[in-house]
PDB file of C-alpha atoms in Angstrom:
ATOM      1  CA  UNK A  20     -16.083 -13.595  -8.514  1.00 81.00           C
ATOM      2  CA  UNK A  21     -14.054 -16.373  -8.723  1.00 89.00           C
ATOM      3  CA  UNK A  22     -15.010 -19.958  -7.824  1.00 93.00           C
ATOM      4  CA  UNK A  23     -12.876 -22.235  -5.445  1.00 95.00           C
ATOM      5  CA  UNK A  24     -12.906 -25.724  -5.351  1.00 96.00           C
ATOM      6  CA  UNK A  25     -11.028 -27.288  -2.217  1.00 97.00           C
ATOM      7  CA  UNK A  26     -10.847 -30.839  -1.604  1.00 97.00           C
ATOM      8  CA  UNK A  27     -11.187 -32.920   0.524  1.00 97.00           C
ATOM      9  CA  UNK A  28     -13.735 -31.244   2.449  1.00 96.00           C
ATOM     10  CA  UNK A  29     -12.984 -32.590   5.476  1.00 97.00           C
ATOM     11  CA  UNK A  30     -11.038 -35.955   6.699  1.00 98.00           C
ATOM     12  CA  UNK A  31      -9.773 -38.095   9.960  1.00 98.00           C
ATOM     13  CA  UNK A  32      -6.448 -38.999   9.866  1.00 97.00           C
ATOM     14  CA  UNK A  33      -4.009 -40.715  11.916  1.00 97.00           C
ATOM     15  CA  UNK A  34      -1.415 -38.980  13.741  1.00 97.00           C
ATOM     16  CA  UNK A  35       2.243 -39.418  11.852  1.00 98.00           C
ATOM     17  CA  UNK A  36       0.544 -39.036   8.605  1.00 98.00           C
ATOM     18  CA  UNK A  37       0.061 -36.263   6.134  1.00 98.00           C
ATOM     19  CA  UNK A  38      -2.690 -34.869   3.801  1.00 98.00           C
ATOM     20  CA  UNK A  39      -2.450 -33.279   0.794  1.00 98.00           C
ATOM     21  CA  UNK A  40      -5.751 -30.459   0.465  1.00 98.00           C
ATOM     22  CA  UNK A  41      -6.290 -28.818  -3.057  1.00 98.00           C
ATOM     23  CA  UNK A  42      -7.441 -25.611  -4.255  1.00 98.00           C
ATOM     24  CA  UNK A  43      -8.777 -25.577  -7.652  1.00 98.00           C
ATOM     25  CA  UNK A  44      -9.739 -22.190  -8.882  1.00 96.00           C
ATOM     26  CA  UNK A  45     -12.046 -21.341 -12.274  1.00 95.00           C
ATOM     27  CA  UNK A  46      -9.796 -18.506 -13.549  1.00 92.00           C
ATOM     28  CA  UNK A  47      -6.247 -17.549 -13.694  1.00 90.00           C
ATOM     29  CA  UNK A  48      -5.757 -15.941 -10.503  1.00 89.00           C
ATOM     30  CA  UNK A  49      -1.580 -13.926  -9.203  1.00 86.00           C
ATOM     31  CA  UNK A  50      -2.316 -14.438  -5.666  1.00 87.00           C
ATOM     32  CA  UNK A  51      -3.168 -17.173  -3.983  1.00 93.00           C
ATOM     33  CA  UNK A  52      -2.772 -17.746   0.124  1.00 94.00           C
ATOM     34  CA  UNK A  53      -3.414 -20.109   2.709  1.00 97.00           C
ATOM     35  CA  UNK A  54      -5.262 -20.040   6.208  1.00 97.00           C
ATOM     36  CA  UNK A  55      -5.623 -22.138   9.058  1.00 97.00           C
ATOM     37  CA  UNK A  56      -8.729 -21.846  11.291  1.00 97.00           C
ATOM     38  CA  UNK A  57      -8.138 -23.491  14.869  1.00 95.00           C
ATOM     39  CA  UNK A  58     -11.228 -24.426  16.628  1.00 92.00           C
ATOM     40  CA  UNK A  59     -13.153 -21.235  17.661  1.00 90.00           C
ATOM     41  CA  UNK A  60     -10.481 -18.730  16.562  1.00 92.00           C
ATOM     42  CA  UNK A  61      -9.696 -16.262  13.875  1.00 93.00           C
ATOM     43  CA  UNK A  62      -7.905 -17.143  10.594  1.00 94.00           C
ATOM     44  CA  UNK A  63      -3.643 -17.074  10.073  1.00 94.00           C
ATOM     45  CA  UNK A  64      -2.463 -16.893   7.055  1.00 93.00           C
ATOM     46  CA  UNK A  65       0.070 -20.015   6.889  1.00 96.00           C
ATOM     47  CA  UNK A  66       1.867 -18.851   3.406  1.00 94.00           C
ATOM     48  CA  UNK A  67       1.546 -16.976   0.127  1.00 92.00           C
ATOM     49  CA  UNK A  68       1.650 -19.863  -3.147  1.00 93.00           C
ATOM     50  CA  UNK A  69       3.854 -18.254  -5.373  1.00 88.00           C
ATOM     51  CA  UNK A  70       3.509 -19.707  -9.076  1.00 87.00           C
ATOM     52  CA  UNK A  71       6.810 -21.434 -10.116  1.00 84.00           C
ATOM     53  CA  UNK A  72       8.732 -20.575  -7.152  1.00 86.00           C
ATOM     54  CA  UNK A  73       8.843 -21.099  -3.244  1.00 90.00           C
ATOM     55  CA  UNK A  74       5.844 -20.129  -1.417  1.00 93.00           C
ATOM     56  CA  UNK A  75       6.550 -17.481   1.367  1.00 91.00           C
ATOM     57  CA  UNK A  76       5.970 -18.694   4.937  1.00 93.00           C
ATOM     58  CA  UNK A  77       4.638 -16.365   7.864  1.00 92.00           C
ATOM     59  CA  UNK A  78       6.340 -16.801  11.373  1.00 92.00           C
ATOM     60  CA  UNK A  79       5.752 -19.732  12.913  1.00 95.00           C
ATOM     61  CA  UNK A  80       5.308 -21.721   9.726  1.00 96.00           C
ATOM     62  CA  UNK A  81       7.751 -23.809   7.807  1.00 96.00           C
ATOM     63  CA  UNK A  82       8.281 -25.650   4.509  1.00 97.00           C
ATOM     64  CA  UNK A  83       9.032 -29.225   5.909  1.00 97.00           C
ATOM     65  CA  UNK A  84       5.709 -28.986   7.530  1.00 98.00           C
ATOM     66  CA  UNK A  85       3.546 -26.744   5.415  1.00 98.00           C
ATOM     67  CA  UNK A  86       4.769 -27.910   1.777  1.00 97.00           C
ATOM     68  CA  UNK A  87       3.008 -26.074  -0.688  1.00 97.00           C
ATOM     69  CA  UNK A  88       3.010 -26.884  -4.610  1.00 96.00           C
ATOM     70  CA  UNK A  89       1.514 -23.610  -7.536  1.00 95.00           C
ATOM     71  CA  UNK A  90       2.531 -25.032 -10.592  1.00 94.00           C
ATOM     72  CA  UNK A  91       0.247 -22.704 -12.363  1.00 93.00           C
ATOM     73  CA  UNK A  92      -2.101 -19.503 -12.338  1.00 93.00           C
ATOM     74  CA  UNK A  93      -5.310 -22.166 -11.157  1.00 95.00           C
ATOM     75  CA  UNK A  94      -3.819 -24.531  -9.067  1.00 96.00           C
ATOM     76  CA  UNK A  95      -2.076 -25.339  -5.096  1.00 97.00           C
ATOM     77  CA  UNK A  96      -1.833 -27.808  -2.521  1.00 97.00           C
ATOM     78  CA  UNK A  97      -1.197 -27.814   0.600  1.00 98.00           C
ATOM     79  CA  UNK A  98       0.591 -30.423   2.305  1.00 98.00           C
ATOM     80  CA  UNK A  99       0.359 -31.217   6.180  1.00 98.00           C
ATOM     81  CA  UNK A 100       2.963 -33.163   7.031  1.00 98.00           C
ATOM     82  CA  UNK A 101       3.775 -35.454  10.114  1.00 98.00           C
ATOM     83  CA  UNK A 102       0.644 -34.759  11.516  1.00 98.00           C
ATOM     84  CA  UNK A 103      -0.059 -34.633  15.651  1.00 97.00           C
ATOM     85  CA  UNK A 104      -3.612 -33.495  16.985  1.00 97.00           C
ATOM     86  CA  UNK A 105      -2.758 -29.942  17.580  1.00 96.00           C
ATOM     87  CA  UNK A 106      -3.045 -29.732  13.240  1.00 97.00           C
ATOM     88  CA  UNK A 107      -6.821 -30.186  13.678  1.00 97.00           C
ATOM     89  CA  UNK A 108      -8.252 -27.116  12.038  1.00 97.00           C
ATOM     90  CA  UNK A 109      -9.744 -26.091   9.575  1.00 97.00           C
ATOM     91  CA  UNK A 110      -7.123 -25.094   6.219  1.00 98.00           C
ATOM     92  CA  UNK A 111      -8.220 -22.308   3.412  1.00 98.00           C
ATOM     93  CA  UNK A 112      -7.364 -21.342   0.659  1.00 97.00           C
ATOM     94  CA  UNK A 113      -7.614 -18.116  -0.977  1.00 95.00           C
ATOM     95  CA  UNK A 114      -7.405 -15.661  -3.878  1.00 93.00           C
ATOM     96  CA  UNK A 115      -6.735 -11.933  -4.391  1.00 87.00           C
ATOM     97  CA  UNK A 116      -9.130 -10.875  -7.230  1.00 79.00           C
ATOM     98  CA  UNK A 117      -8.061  -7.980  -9.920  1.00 71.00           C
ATOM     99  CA  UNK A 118     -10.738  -7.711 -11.346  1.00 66.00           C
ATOM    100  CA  UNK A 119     -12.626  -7.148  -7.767  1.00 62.00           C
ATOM    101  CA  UNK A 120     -10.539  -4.431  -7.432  1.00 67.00           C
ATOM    102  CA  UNK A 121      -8.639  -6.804  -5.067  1.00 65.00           C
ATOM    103  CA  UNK A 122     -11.210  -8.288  -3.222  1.00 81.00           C
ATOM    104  CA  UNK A 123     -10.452 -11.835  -2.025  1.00 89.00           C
ATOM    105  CA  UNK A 124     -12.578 -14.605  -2.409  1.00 92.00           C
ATOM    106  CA  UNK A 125     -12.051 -18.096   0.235  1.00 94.00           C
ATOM    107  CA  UNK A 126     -12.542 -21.596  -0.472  1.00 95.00           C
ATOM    108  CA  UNK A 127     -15.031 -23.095   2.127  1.00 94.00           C
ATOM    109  CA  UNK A 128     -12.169 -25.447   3.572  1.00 96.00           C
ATOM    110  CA  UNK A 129     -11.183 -28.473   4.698  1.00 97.00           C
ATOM    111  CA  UNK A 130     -11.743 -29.852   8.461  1.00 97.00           C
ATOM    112  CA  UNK A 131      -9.129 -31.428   9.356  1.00 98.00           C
ATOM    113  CA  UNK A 132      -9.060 -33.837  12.556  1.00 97.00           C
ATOM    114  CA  UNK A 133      -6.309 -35.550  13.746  1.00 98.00           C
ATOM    115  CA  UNK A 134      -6.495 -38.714  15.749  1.00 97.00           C
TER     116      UNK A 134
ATOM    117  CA  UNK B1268       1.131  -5.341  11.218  1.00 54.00           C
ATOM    118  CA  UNK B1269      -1.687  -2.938  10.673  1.00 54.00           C
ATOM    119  CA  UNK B1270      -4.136  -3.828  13.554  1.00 86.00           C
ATOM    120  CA  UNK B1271      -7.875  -3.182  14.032  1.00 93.00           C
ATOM    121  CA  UNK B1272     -10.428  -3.229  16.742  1.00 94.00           C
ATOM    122  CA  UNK B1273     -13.840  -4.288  16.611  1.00 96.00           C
ATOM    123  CA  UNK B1274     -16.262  -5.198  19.657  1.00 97.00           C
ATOM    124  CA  UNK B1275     -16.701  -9.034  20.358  1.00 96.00           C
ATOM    125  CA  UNK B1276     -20.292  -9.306  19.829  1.00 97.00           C
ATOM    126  CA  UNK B1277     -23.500  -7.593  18.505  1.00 98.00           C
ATOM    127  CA  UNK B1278     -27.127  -7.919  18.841  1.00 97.00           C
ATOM    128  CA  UNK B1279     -29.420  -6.671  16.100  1.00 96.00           C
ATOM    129  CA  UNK B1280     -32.903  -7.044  15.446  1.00 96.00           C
ATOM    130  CA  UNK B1281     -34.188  -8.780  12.322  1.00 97.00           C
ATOM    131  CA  UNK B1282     -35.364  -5.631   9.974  1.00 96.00           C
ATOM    132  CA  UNK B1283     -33.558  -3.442  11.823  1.00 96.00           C
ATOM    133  CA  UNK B1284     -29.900  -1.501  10.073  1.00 96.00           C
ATOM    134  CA  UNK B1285     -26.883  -2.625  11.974  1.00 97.00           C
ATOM    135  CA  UNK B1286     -23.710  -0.470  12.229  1.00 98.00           C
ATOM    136  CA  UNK B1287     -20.831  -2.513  12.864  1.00 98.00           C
ATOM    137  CA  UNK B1288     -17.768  -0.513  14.178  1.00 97.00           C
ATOM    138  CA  UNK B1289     -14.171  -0.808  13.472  1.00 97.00           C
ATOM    139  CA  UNK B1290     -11.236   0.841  14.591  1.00 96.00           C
ATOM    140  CA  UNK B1291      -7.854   1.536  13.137  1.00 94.00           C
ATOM    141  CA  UNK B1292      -6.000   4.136  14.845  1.00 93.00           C
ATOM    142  CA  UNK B1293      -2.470   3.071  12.949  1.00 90.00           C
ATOM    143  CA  UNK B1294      -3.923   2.784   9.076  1.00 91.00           C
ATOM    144  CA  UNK B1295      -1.345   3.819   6.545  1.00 87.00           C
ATOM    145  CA  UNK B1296      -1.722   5.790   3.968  1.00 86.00           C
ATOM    146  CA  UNK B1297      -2.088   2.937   1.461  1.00 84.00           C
ATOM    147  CA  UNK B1298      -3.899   0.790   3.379  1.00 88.00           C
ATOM    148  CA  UNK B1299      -7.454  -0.643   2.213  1.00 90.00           C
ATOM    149  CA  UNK B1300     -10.016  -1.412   4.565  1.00 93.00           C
ATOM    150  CA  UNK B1301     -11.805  -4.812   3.865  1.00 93.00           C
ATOM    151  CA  UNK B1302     -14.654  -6.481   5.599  1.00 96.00           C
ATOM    152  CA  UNK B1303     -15.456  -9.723   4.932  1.00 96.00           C
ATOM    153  CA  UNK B1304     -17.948 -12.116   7.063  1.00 97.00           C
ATOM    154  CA  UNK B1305     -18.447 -16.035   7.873  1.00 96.00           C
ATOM    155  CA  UNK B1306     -21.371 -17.864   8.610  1.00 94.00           C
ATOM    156  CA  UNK B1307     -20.912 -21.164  10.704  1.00 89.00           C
ATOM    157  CA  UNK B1308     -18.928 -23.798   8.856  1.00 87.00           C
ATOM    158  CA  UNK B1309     -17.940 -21.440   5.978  1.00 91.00           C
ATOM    159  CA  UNK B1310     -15.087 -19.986   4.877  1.00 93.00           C
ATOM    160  CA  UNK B1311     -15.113 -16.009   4.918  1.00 95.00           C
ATOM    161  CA  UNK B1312     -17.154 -14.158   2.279  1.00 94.00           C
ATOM    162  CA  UNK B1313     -15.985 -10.884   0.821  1.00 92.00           C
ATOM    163  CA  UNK B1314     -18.502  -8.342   1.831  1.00 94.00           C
ATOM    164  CA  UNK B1315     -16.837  -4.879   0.910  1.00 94.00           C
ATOM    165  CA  UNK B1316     -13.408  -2.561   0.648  1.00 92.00           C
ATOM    166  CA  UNK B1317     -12.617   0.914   0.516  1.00 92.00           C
ATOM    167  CA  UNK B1318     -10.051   3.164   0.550  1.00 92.00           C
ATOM    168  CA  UNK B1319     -10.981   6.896   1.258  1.00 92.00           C
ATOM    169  CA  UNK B1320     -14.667   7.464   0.066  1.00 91.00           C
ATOM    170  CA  UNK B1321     -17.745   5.731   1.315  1.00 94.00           C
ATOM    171  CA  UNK B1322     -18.501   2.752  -0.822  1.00 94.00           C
ATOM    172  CA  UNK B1323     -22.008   0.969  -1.604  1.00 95.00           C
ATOM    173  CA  UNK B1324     -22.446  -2.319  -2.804  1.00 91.00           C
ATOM    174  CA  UNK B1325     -25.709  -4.888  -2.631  1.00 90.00           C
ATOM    175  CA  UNK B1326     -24.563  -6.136   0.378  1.00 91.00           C
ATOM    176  CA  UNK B1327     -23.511  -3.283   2.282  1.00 96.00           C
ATOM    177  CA  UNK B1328     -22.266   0.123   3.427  1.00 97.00           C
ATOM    178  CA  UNK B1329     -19.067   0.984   4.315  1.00 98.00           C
ATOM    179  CA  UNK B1330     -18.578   4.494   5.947  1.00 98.00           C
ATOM    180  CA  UNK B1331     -14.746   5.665   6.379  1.00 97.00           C
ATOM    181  CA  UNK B1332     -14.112   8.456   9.111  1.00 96.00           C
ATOM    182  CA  UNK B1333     -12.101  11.405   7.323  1.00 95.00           C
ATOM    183  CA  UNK B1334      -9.128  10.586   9.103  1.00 95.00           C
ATOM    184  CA  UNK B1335      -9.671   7.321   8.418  1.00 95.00           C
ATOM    185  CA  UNK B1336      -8.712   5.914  12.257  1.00 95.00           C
ATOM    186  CA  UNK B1337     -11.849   4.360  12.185  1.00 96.00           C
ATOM    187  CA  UNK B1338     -15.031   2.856   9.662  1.00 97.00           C
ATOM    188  CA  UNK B1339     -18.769   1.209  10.185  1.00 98.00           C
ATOM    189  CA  UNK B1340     -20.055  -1.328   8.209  1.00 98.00           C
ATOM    190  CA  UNK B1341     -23.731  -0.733   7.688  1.00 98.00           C
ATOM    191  CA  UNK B1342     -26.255  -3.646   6.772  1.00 97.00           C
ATOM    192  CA  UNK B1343     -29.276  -1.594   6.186  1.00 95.00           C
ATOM    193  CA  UNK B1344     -31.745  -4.521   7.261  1.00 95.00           C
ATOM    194  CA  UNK B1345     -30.653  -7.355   9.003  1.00 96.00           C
ATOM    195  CA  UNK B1346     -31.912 -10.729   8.258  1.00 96.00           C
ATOM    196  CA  UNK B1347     -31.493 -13.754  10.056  1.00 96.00           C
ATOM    197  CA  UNK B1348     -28.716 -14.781   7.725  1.00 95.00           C
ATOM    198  CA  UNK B1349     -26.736 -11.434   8.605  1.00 96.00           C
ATOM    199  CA  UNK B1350     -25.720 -13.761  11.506  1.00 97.00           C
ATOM    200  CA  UNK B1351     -21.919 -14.138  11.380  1.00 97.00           C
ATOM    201  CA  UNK B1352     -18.424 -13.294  12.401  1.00 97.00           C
ATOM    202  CA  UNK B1353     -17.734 -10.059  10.803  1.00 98.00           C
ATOM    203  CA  UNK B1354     -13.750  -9.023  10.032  1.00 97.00           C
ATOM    204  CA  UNK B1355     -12.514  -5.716   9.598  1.00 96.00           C
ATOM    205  CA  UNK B1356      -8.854  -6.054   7.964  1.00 93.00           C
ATOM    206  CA  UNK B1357      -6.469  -3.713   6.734  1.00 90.00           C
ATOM    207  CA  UNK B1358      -4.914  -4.768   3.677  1.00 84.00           C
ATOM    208  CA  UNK B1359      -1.263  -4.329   4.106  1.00 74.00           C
ATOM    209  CA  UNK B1360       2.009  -5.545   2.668  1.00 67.00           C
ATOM    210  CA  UNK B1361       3.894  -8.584   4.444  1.00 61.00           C
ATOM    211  CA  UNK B1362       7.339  -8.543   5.193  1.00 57.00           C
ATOM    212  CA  UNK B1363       8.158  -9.986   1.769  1.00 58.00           C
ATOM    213  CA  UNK B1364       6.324  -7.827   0.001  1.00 62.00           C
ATOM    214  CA  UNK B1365       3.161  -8.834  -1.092  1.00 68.00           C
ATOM    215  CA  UNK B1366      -0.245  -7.889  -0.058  1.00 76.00           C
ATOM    216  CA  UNK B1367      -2.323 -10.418   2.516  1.00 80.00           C
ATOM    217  CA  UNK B1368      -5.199  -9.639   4.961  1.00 86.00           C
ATOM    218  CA  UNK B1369      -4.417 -10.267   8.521  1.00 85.00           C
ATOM    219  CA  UNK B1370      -7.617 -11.421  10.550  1.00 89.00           C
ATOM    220  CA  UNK B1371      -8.464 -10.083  14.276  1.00 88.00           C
ATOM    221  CA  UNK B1372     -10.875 -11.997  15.963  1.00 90.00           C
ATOM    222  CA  UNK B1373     -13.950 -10.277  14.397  1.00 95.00           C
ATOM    223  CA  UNK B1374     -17.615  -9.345  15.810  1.00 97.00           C
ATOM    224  CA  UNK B1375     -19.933 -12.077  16.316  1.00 97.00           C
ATOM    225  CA  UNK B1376     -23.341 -10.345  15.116  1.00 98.00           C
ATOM    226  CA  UNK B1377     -26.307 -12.279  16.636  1.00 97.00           C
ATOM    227  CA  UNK B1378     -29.666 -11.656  14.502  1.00 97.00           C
ATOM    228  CA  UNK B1379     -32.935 -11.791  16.608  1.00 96.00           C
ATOM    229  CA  UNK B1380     -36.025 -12.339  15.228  1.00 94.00           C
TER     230      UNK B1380
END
């Protein structure tokens, strides 16, 4: 299966500021998706990274917070912008594997805490 | 959104098989059935997907009802790091098009030794 590389793994930052995470991936990959994990709760998918165009947003997510870069096959970030303390989670990136016969495989995330 | 069900918690005995249930009364026709798990400060780790027929793979079991409203993840001996939140997800197509998984809350599957 693929391998992920996130960075940073985890960070504290100050409220008003933003973060740029990273998802590095070892092979060329179509899909690639970002989660957020709130403290004890399930993943949501924030957005799908769509290489060389706009990523697509779920409800309750937008660009101007969520800004997401693909410029290629291996490669995203995910911006949090304007950060308050209710963005504390933990942020995920993932990939939809073809040649899993679509299995997905997750990056083990950043923890992000906002002070 | 295709929606499953799947009991809070487990207990399971270390050596013992463990049949994790899952139901998914509105499954489409075209929908996959994916369970993956996560261990405590991990991200979630694909453990197996089917669409129709029972599938095997060194991890796992997955047996799909023939009406396929409902499926059981089987880990044929539990070990201690078997402990995890197990998610059954349909694999379904988002409103722009493209395939995602959409978590539930998963079973928490306590291993005792």
């Amino acid at each position: 299966s693929a391998v992920i590389s996130q960075k940073p793994s985890r960070d504290i930052c100050q409220r008003g500021t933003s973060l740029t995470i990273q998802c590095q991936v070892d092979s060329q990959v179509t899909m690639m998706f970002w989660y957020r994990q709130q403290p004890g709760q399930s993943l949501t998918l924030i957005a799908t990274a769509n290489q060389g165009s706009e990523a697509t947003y779920e409800s309750g997510f937008v660009i101007d917070k969520f800004p997401i870069s693909r410029p290629n096959l291996t490669f995203s970030t995910l911006t949090v912008s304007n950060m308050s303390p209710e963005d504390s989670s933990i942020y995920l990136c993932s990939v939809e594997e073809m040649d899993r016969d679509y299995g997905y495989t997750f990056g083990s995330g950043t923890r992000l805490t906002v002070v | 959104d295709a929606k499953t069900t799947q009991p809070n918690s487990m207990e399971s005995n270390e050596e013992e098989p463990v049949h994790l249930p899952c139901n998914h009364s509105t499954i489409s026709g075209t929908d996959y059935i994916h369970w993956y798990r996560q261990l405590p400060s991990q991200g979630p780790e694909y453990v197996i997907h089917g669409l129709t027929s029972n599938v095997n793979n060194r991890m796992a079991s997955l047996a799909i009802a023939e009406d396929r409203k409902s499926s059981t993840l089987i880990l044929h001996r539990a070990t201690l790091r078997d402990a995890a939140v197990y998610y059954c997800i349909l694999r379904d197509r988002s409103g722009a098009g493209s395939y995602q998984l959409t978590f539930g809350k998963g079973t928490k599957l306590s291993v005792i030794p």
